[in-house]
mmCIF file with all atom_site columns, C-alpha atoms in Angstrom:
data_model
loop_
_atom_site.group_PDB
_atom_site.id
_atom_site.type_symbol
_atom_site.label_atom_id
_atom_site.label_alt_id
_atom_site.label_comp_id
_atom_site.label_asym_id
_atom_site.label_entity_id
_atom_site.label_seq_id
_atom_site.pdbx_PDB_ins_code
_atom_site.Cartn_x
_atom_site.Cartn_y
_atom_site.Cartn_z
_atom_site.occupancy
_atom_site.B_iso_or_equiv
_atom_site.pdbx_formal_charge
_atom_site.auth_seq_id
_atom_site.auth_comp_id
_atom_site.auth_asym_id
_atom_site.auth_atom_id
_atom_site.pdbx_PDB_model_num
ATOM 1   C CA . UNK A 1 1   ? 61.882 -32.140 -28.934 1.00 0.00 ? 76  UNK A CA 1
ATOM 2   C CA . UNK A 1 2   ? 62.970 -32.037 -32.543 1.00 0.00 ? 77  UNK A CA 1
ATOM 3   C CA . UNK A 1 3   ? 61.119 -30.534 -35.481 1.00 0.00 ? 78  UNK A CA 1
ATOM 4   C CA . UNK A 1 4   ? 60.334 -34.092 -36.603 1.00 0.00 ? 79  UNK A CA 1
ATOM 5   C CA . UNK A 1 5   ? 58.769 -34.944 -33.216 1.00 0.00 ? 80  UNK A CA 1
ATOM 6   C CA . UNK A 1 6   ? 56.586 -31.845 -33.418 1.00 0.00 ? 81  UNK A CA 1
ATOM 7   C CA . UNK A 1 7   ? 55.614 -32.657 -36.988 1.00 0.00 ? 82  UNK A CA 1
ATOM 8   C CA . UNK A 1 8   ? 54.578 -36.175 -35.945 1.00 0.00 ? 83  UNK A CA 1
ATOM 9   C CA . UNK A 1 9   ? 52.412 -34.757 -33.148 1.00 0.00 ? 84  UNK A CA 1
ATOM 10  C CA . UNK A 1 10  ? 50.782 -32.240 -35.498 1.00 0.00 ? 85  UNK A CA 1
ATOM 11  C CA . UNK A 1 11  ? 50.155 -34.954 -38.105 1.00 0.00 ? 86  UNK A CA 1
ATOM 12  C CA . UNK A 1 12  ? 48.339 -37.001 -35.493 1.00 0.00 ? 87  UNK A CA 1
ATOM 13  C CA . UNK A 1 13  ? 46.250 -33.961 -34.472 1.00 0.00 ? 88  UNK A CA 1
ATOM 14  C CA . UNK A 1 14  ? 45.333 -33.233 -38.103 1.00 0.00 ? 89  UNK A CA 1
ATOM 15  C CA . UNK A 1 15  ? 44.465 -36.882 -38.733 1.00 0.00 ? 90  UNK A CA 1
ATOM 16  C CA . UNK A 1 16  ? 42.159 -36.932 -35.686 1.00 0.00 ? 91  UNK A CA 1
ATOM 17  C CA . UNK A 1 17  ? 40.322 -33.847 -36.950 1.00 0.00 ? 92  UNK A CA 1
ATOM 18  C CA . UNK A 1 18  ? 40.110 -34.888 -40.599 1.00 0.00 ? 93  UNK A CA 1
ATOM 19  C CA . UNK A 1 19  ? 38.939 -38.425 -39.763 1.00 0.00 ? 94  UNK A CA 1
ATOM 20  C CA . UNK A 1 20  ? 36.529 -37.161 -37.090 1.00 0.00 ? 95  UNK A CA 1
ATOM 21  C CA . UNK A 1 21  ? 37.944 -39.416 -34.374 1.00 0.00 ? 96  UNK A CA 1
ATOM 22  C CA . UNK A 1 22  ? 37.655 -37.341 -31.181 1.00 0.00 ? 97  UNK A CA 1
ATOM 23  C CA . UNK A 1 23  ? 38.540 -40.233 -28.848 1.00 0.00 ? 98  UNK A CA 1
ATOM 24  C CA . UNK A 1 24  ? 42.060 -40.354 -30.302 1.00 0.00 ? 99  UNK A CA 1
ATOM 25  C CA . UNK A 1 25  ? 42.861 -36.880 -28.944 1.00 0.00 ? 100 UNK A CA 1
ATOM 26  C CA . UNK A 1 26  ? 43.370 -38.471 -25.529 1.00 0.00 ? 101 UNK A CA 1
ATOM 27  C CA . UNK A 1 27  ? 46.475 -40.234 -26.868 1.00 0.00 ? 102 UNK A CA 1
ATOM 28  C CA . UNK A 1 28  ? 48.066 -36.841 -27.610 1.00 0.00 ? 103 UNK A CA 1
ATOM 29  C CA . UNK A 1 29  ? 48.120 -35.543 -24.043 1.00 0.00 ? 104 UNK A CA 1
ATOM 30  C CA . UNK A 1 30  ? 50.061 -36.446 -20.911 1.00 0.00 ? 105 UNK A CA 1
ATOM 31  C CA . UNK A 1 31  ? 48.297 -37.467 -17.708 1.00 0.00 ? 106 UNK A CA 1
ATOM 32  C CA . UNK A 1 32  ? 48.637 -33.873 -16.472 1.00 0.00 ? 107 UNK A CA 1
ATOM 33  C CA . UNK A 1 33  ? 48.123 -31.203 -19.104 1.00 0.00 ? 108 UNK A CA 1
ATOM 34  C CA . UNK A 1 34  ? 46.725 -27.734 -19.733 1.00 0.00 ? 109 UNK A CA 1
ATOM 35  C CA . UNK A 1 35  ? 44.793 -27.188 -22.981 1.00 0.00 ? 110 UNK A CA 1
ATOM 36  C CA . UNK A 1 36  ? 43.921 -23.616 -23.948 1.00 0.00 ? 111 UNK A CA 1
ATOM 37  C CA . UNK A 1 37  ? 41.314 -23.898 -26.696 1.00 0.00 ? 112 UNK A CA 1
ATOM 38  C CA . UNK A 1 38  ? 40.943 -20.099 -26.776 1.00 0.00 ? 113 UNK A CA 1
ATOM 39  C CA . UNK A 1 39  ? 42.838 -17.314 -24.981 1.00 0.00 ? 114 UNK A CA 1
ATOM 40  C CA . UNK A 1 40  ? 39.959 -16.078 -22.825 1.00 0.00 ? 115 UNK A CA 1
ATOM 41  C CA . UNK A 1 41  ? 38.335 -19.403 -22.004 1.00 0.00 ? 116 UNK A CA 1
ATOM 42  C CA . UNK A 1 42  ? 39.049 -21.461 -18.915 1.00 0.00 ? 117 UNK A CA 1
ATOM 43  C CA . UNK A 1 43  ? 41.763 -24.010 -19.805 1.00 0.00 ? 118 UNK A CA 1
ATOM 44  C CA . UNK A 1 44  ? 40.891 -27.675 -20.095 1.00 0.00 ? 119 UNK A CA 1
ATOM 45  C CA . UNK A 1 45  ? 42.772 -29.844 -17.589 1.00 0.00 ? 120 UNK A CA 1
ATOM 46  C CA . UNK A 1 46  ? 40.962 -33.198 -17.638 1.00 0.00 ? 121 UNK A CA 1
ATOM 47  C CA . UNK A 1 47  ? 40.741 -35.826 -20.336 1.00 0.00 ? 122 UNK A CA 1
ATOM 48  C CA . UNK A 1 48  ? 36.966 -35.979 -19.872 1.00 0.00 ? 123 UNK A CA 1
ATOM 49  C CA . UNK A 1 49  ? 36.615 -32.256 -20.641 1.00 0.00 ? 124 UNK A CA 1
ATOM 50  C CA . UNK A 1 50  ? 39.052 -32.479 -23.560 1.00 0.00 ? 125 UNK A CA 1
ATOM 51  C CA . UNK A 1 51  ? 37.067 -35.324 -25.079 1.00 0.00 ? 126 UNK A CA 1
ATOM 52  C CA . UNK A 1 52  ? 33.862 -33.331 -24.671 1.00 0.00 ? 127 UNK A CA 1
ATOM 53  C CA . UNK A 1 53  ? 35.466 -30.325 -26.420 1.00 0.00 ? 128 UNK A CA 1
ATOM 54  C CA . UNK A 1 54  ? 36.590 -32.494 -29.334 1.00 0.00 ? 129 UNK A CA 1
ATOM 55  C CA . UNK A 1 55  ? 33.068 -33.843 -29.916 1.00 0.00 ? 130 UNK A CA 1
ATOM 56  C CA . UNK A 1 56  ? 32.479 -30.676 -31.967 1.00 0.00 ? 131 UNK A CA 1
ATOM 57  C CA . UNK A 1 57  ? 34.499 -32.138 -34.853 1.00 0.00 ? 132 UNK A CA 1
ATOM 58  C CA . UNK A 1 58  ? 31.664 -34.583 -35.421 1.00 0.00 ? 133 UNK A CA 1
ATOM 59  C CA . UNK A 1 59  ? 29.726 -31.569 -36.741 1.00 0.00 ? 134 UNK A CA 1
ATOM 60  C CA . UNK A 1 60  ? 32.308 -30.863 -39.454 1.00 0.00 ? 135 UNK A CA 1
ATOM 61  C CA . UNK A 1 61  ? 32.408 -32.137 -43.044 1.00 0.00 ? 136 UNK A CA 1
ATOM 62  C CA . UNK A 1 62  ? 34.892 -31.627 -45.885 1.00 0.00 ? 137 UNK A CA 1
ATOM 63  C CA . UNK A 1 63  ? 37.673 -30.968 -43.377 1.00 0.00 ? 138 UNK A CA 1
ATOM 64  C CA . UNK A 1 64  ? 41.056 -29.818 -44.618 1.00 0.00 ? 139 UNK A CA 1
ATOM 65  C CA . UNK A 1 65  ? 43.843 -28.816 -42.225 1.00 0.00 ? 140 UNK A CA 1
ATOM 66  C CA . UNK A 1 66  ? 47.322 -27.599 -43.158 1.00 0.00 ? 141 UNK A CA 1
ATOM 67  C CA . UNK A 1 67  ? 50.173 -26.237 -41.080 1.00 0.00 ? 142 UNK A CA 1
ATOM 68  C CA . UNK A 1 68  ? 53.661 -24.813 -41.262 1.00 0.00 ? 143 UNK A CA 1
ATOM 69  C CA . UNK A 1 69  ? 56.087 -25.236 -38.393 1.00 0.00 ? 144 UNK A CA 1
ATOM 70  C CA . UNK A 1 70  ? 57.698 -21.928 -37.501 1.00 0.00 ? 145 UNK A CA 1
ATOM 71  C CA . UNK A 1 71  ? 60.073 -23.001 -34.747 1.00 0.00 ? 146 UNK A CA 1
ATOM 72  C CA . UNK A 1 72  ? 60.956 -25.705 -32.262 1.00 0.00 ? 147 UNK A CA 1
ATOM 73  C CA . UNK A 1 73  ? 63.072 -24.879 -29.244 1.00 0.00 ? 148 UNK A CA 1
ATOM 74  C CA . UNK A 1 74  ? 63.670 -27.164 -26.297 1.00 0.00 ? 149 UNK A CA 1
ATOM 75  C CA . UNK A 1 75  ? 60.276 -28.855 -25.794 1.00 0.00 ? 150 UNK A CA 1
ATOM 76  C CA . UNK A 1 76  ? 58.084 -26.117 -27.358 1.00 0.00 ? 151 UNK A CA 1
ATOM 77  C CA . UNK A 1 77  ? 56.891 -25.950 -30.952 1.00 0.00 ? 152 UNK A CA 1
ATOM 78  C CA . UNK A 1 78  ? 55.054 -23.142 -32.732 1.00 0.00 ? 153 UNK A CA 1
ATOM 79  C CA . UNK A 1 79  ? 53.128 -23.633 -35.952 1.00 0.00 ? 154 UNK A CA 1
ATOM 80  C CA . UNK A 1 80  ? 50.828 -21.626 -38.213 1.00 0.00 ? 155 UNK A CA 1
ATOM 81  C CA . UNK A 1 81  ? 47.743 -23.628 -39.180 1.00 0.00 ? 156 UNK A CA 1
ATOM 82  C CA . UNK A 1 82  ? 44.733 -23.241 -41.445 1.00 0.00 ? 157 UNK A CA 1
ATOM 83  C CA . UNK A 1 83  ? 41.526 -25.238 -41.620 1.00 0.00 ? 158 UNK A CA 1
ATOM 84  C CA . UNK A 1 84  ? 38.448 -25.245 -43.803 1.00 0.00 ? 159 UNK A CA 1
ATOM 85  C CA . UNK A 1 85  ? 35.313 -27.265 -43.211 1.00 0.00 ? 160 UNK A CA 1
ATOM 86  C CA . UNK A 1 86  ? 31.559 -27.265 -43.609 1.00 0.00 ? 161 UNK A CA 1
ATOM 87  C CA . UNK A 1 87  ? 29.431 -26.970 -40.483 1.00 0.00 ? 162 UNK A CA 1
ATOM 88  C CA . UNK A 1 88  ? 26.655 -29.536 -40.068 1.00 0.00 ? 163 UNK A CA 1
ATOM 89  C CA . UNK A 1 89  ? 23.706 -29.151 -40.333 1.00 0.00 ? 164 UNK A CA 1
ATOM 90  C CA . UNK A 1 90  ? 23.830 -25.506 -41.500 1.00 0.00 ? 165 UNK A CA 1
ATOM 91  C CA . UNK A 1 91  ? 26.154 -26.266 -44.461 1.00 0.00 ? 166 UNK A CA 1
ATOM 92  C CA . UNK A 1 92  ? 27.988 -23.026 -43.617 1.00 0.00 ? 167 UNK A CA 1
ATOM 93  C CA . UNK A 1 93  ? 31.566 -23.005 -44.894 1.00 0.00 ? 168 UNK A CA 1
ATOM 94  C CA . UNK A 1 94  ? 34.168 -22.010 -42.301 1.00 0.00 ? 169 UNK A CA 1
ATOM 95  C CA . UNK A 1 95  ? 37.791 -20.946 -42.617 1.00 0.00 ? 170 UNK A CA 1
ATOM 96  C CA . UNK A 1 96  ? 40.134 -20.784 -39.618 1.00 0.00 ? 171 UNK A CA 1
ATOM 97  C CA . UNK A 1 97  ? 43.631 -19.324 -39.510 1.00 0.00 ? 172 UNK A CA 1
ATOM 98  C CA . UNK A 1 98  ? 45.695 -19.621 -36.371 1.00 0.00 ? 173 UNK A CA 1
ATOM 99  C CA . UNK A 1 99  ? 48.763 -20.433 -34.314 1.00 0.00 ? 174 UNK A CA 1
ATOM 100 C CA . UNK A 1 100 ? 49.528 -23.481 -32.171 1.00 0.00 ? 175 UNK A CA 1
ATOM 101 C CA . UNK A 1 101 ? 52.040 -23.382 -29.332 1.00 0.00 ? 176 UNK A CA 1
ATOM 102 C CA . UNK A 1 102 ? 52.598 -26.895 -28.017 1.00 0.00 ? 177 UNK A CA 1
ATOM 103 C CA . UNK A 1 103 ? 54.817 -28.209 -25.218 1.00 0.00 ? 178 UNK A CA 1
ATOM 104 C CA . UNK A 1 104 ? 55.654 -31.912 -25.365 1.00 0.00 ? 179 UNK A CA 1
ATOM 105 C CA . UNK A 1 105 ? 57.187 -34.136 -22.698 1.00 0.00 ? 180 UNK A CA 1
ATOM 106 C CA . UNK A 1 106 ? 59.910 -36.757 -23.264 1.00 0.00 ? 181 UNK A CA 1
ATOM 107 C CA . UNK A 1 107 ? 57.293 -39.268 -24.424 1.00 0.00 ? 182 UNK A CA 1
ATOM 108 C CA . UNK A 1 108 ? 55.894 -36.925 -27.082 1.00 0.00 ? 183 UNK A CA 1
ATOM 109 C CA . UNK A 1 109 ? 52.726 -36.185 -25.104 1.00 0.00 ? 184 UNK A CA 1
ATOM 110 C CA . UNK A 1 110 ? 51.326 -32.674 -24.824 1.00 0.00 ? 185 UNK A CA 1
ATOM 111 C CA . UNK A 1 111 ? 51.661 -31.023 -21.440 1.00 0.00 ? 186 UNK A CA 1
ATOM 112 C CA . UNK A 1 112 ? 50.594 -27.549 -22.558 1.00 0.00 ? 187 UNK A CA 1
ATOM 113 C CA . UNK A 1 113 ? 48.583 -26.460 -25.600 1.00 0.00 ? 188 UNK A CA 1
ATOM 114 C CA . UNK A 1 114 ? 47.768 -22.910 -26.662 1.00 0.00 ? 189 UNK A CA 1
ATOM 115 C CA . UNK A 1 115 ? 45.678 -22.026 -29.682 1.00 0.00 ? 190 UNK A CA 1
ATOM 116 C CA . UNK A 1 116 ? 44.860 -18.649 -31.185 1.00 0.00 ? 191 UNK A CA 1
ATOM 117 C CA . UNK A 1 117 ? 42.786 -18.265 -34.343 1.00 0.00 ? 192 UNK A CA 1
ATOM 118 C CA . UNK A 1 118 ? 40.360 -16.205 -36.351 1.00 0.00 ? 193 UNK A CA 1
ATOM 119 C CA . UNK A 1 119 ? 37.346 -17.780 -37.991 1.00 0.00 ? 194 UNK A CA 1
ATOM 120 C CA . UNK A 1 120 ? 35.632 -16.343 -41.019 1.00 0.00 ? 195 UNK A CA 1
ATOM 121 C CA . UNK A 1 121 ? 32.596 -17.945 -42.627 1.00 0.00 ? 196 UNK A CA 1
ATOM 122 C CA . UNK A 1 122 ? 32.967 -18.355 -46.372 1.00 0.00 ? 197 UNK A CA 1
ATOM 123 C CA . UNK A 1 123 ? 30.253 -17.499 -48.826 1.00 0.00 ? 198 UNK A CA 1
ATOM 124 C CA . UNK A 1 124 ? 27.885 -20.333 -49.623 1.00 0.00 ? 199 UNK A CA 1
ATOM 125 C CA . UNK A 1 125 ? 28.421 -21.896 -52.995 1.00 0.00 ? 200 UNK A CA 1
#
């Protein structure tokens, strides 16, 4: 994997989140994959469960996601990401700051995803 391949994958992930299109996440993963949404949660290993997890983005508004790629080596990429959004229906502002570690296969599909982040609600405006 090159840095450009990883960037393309991340751009697709960001686009899915910002456009609230959870079904498209299935195009990012290989047939067999492991998706760690959080370090202490059971990993997601089926497309059905991944799609269910991604339904939560439908409860987000004013979504903005940015990232910076730290490194790409062999088929693993690491990036620092940040996201802000408003939770529906509470209108609570949220800010997330985290790390992605993503392993891609030869076809650019994710075989292993790890995510770590902190989430801090912002003051209401």
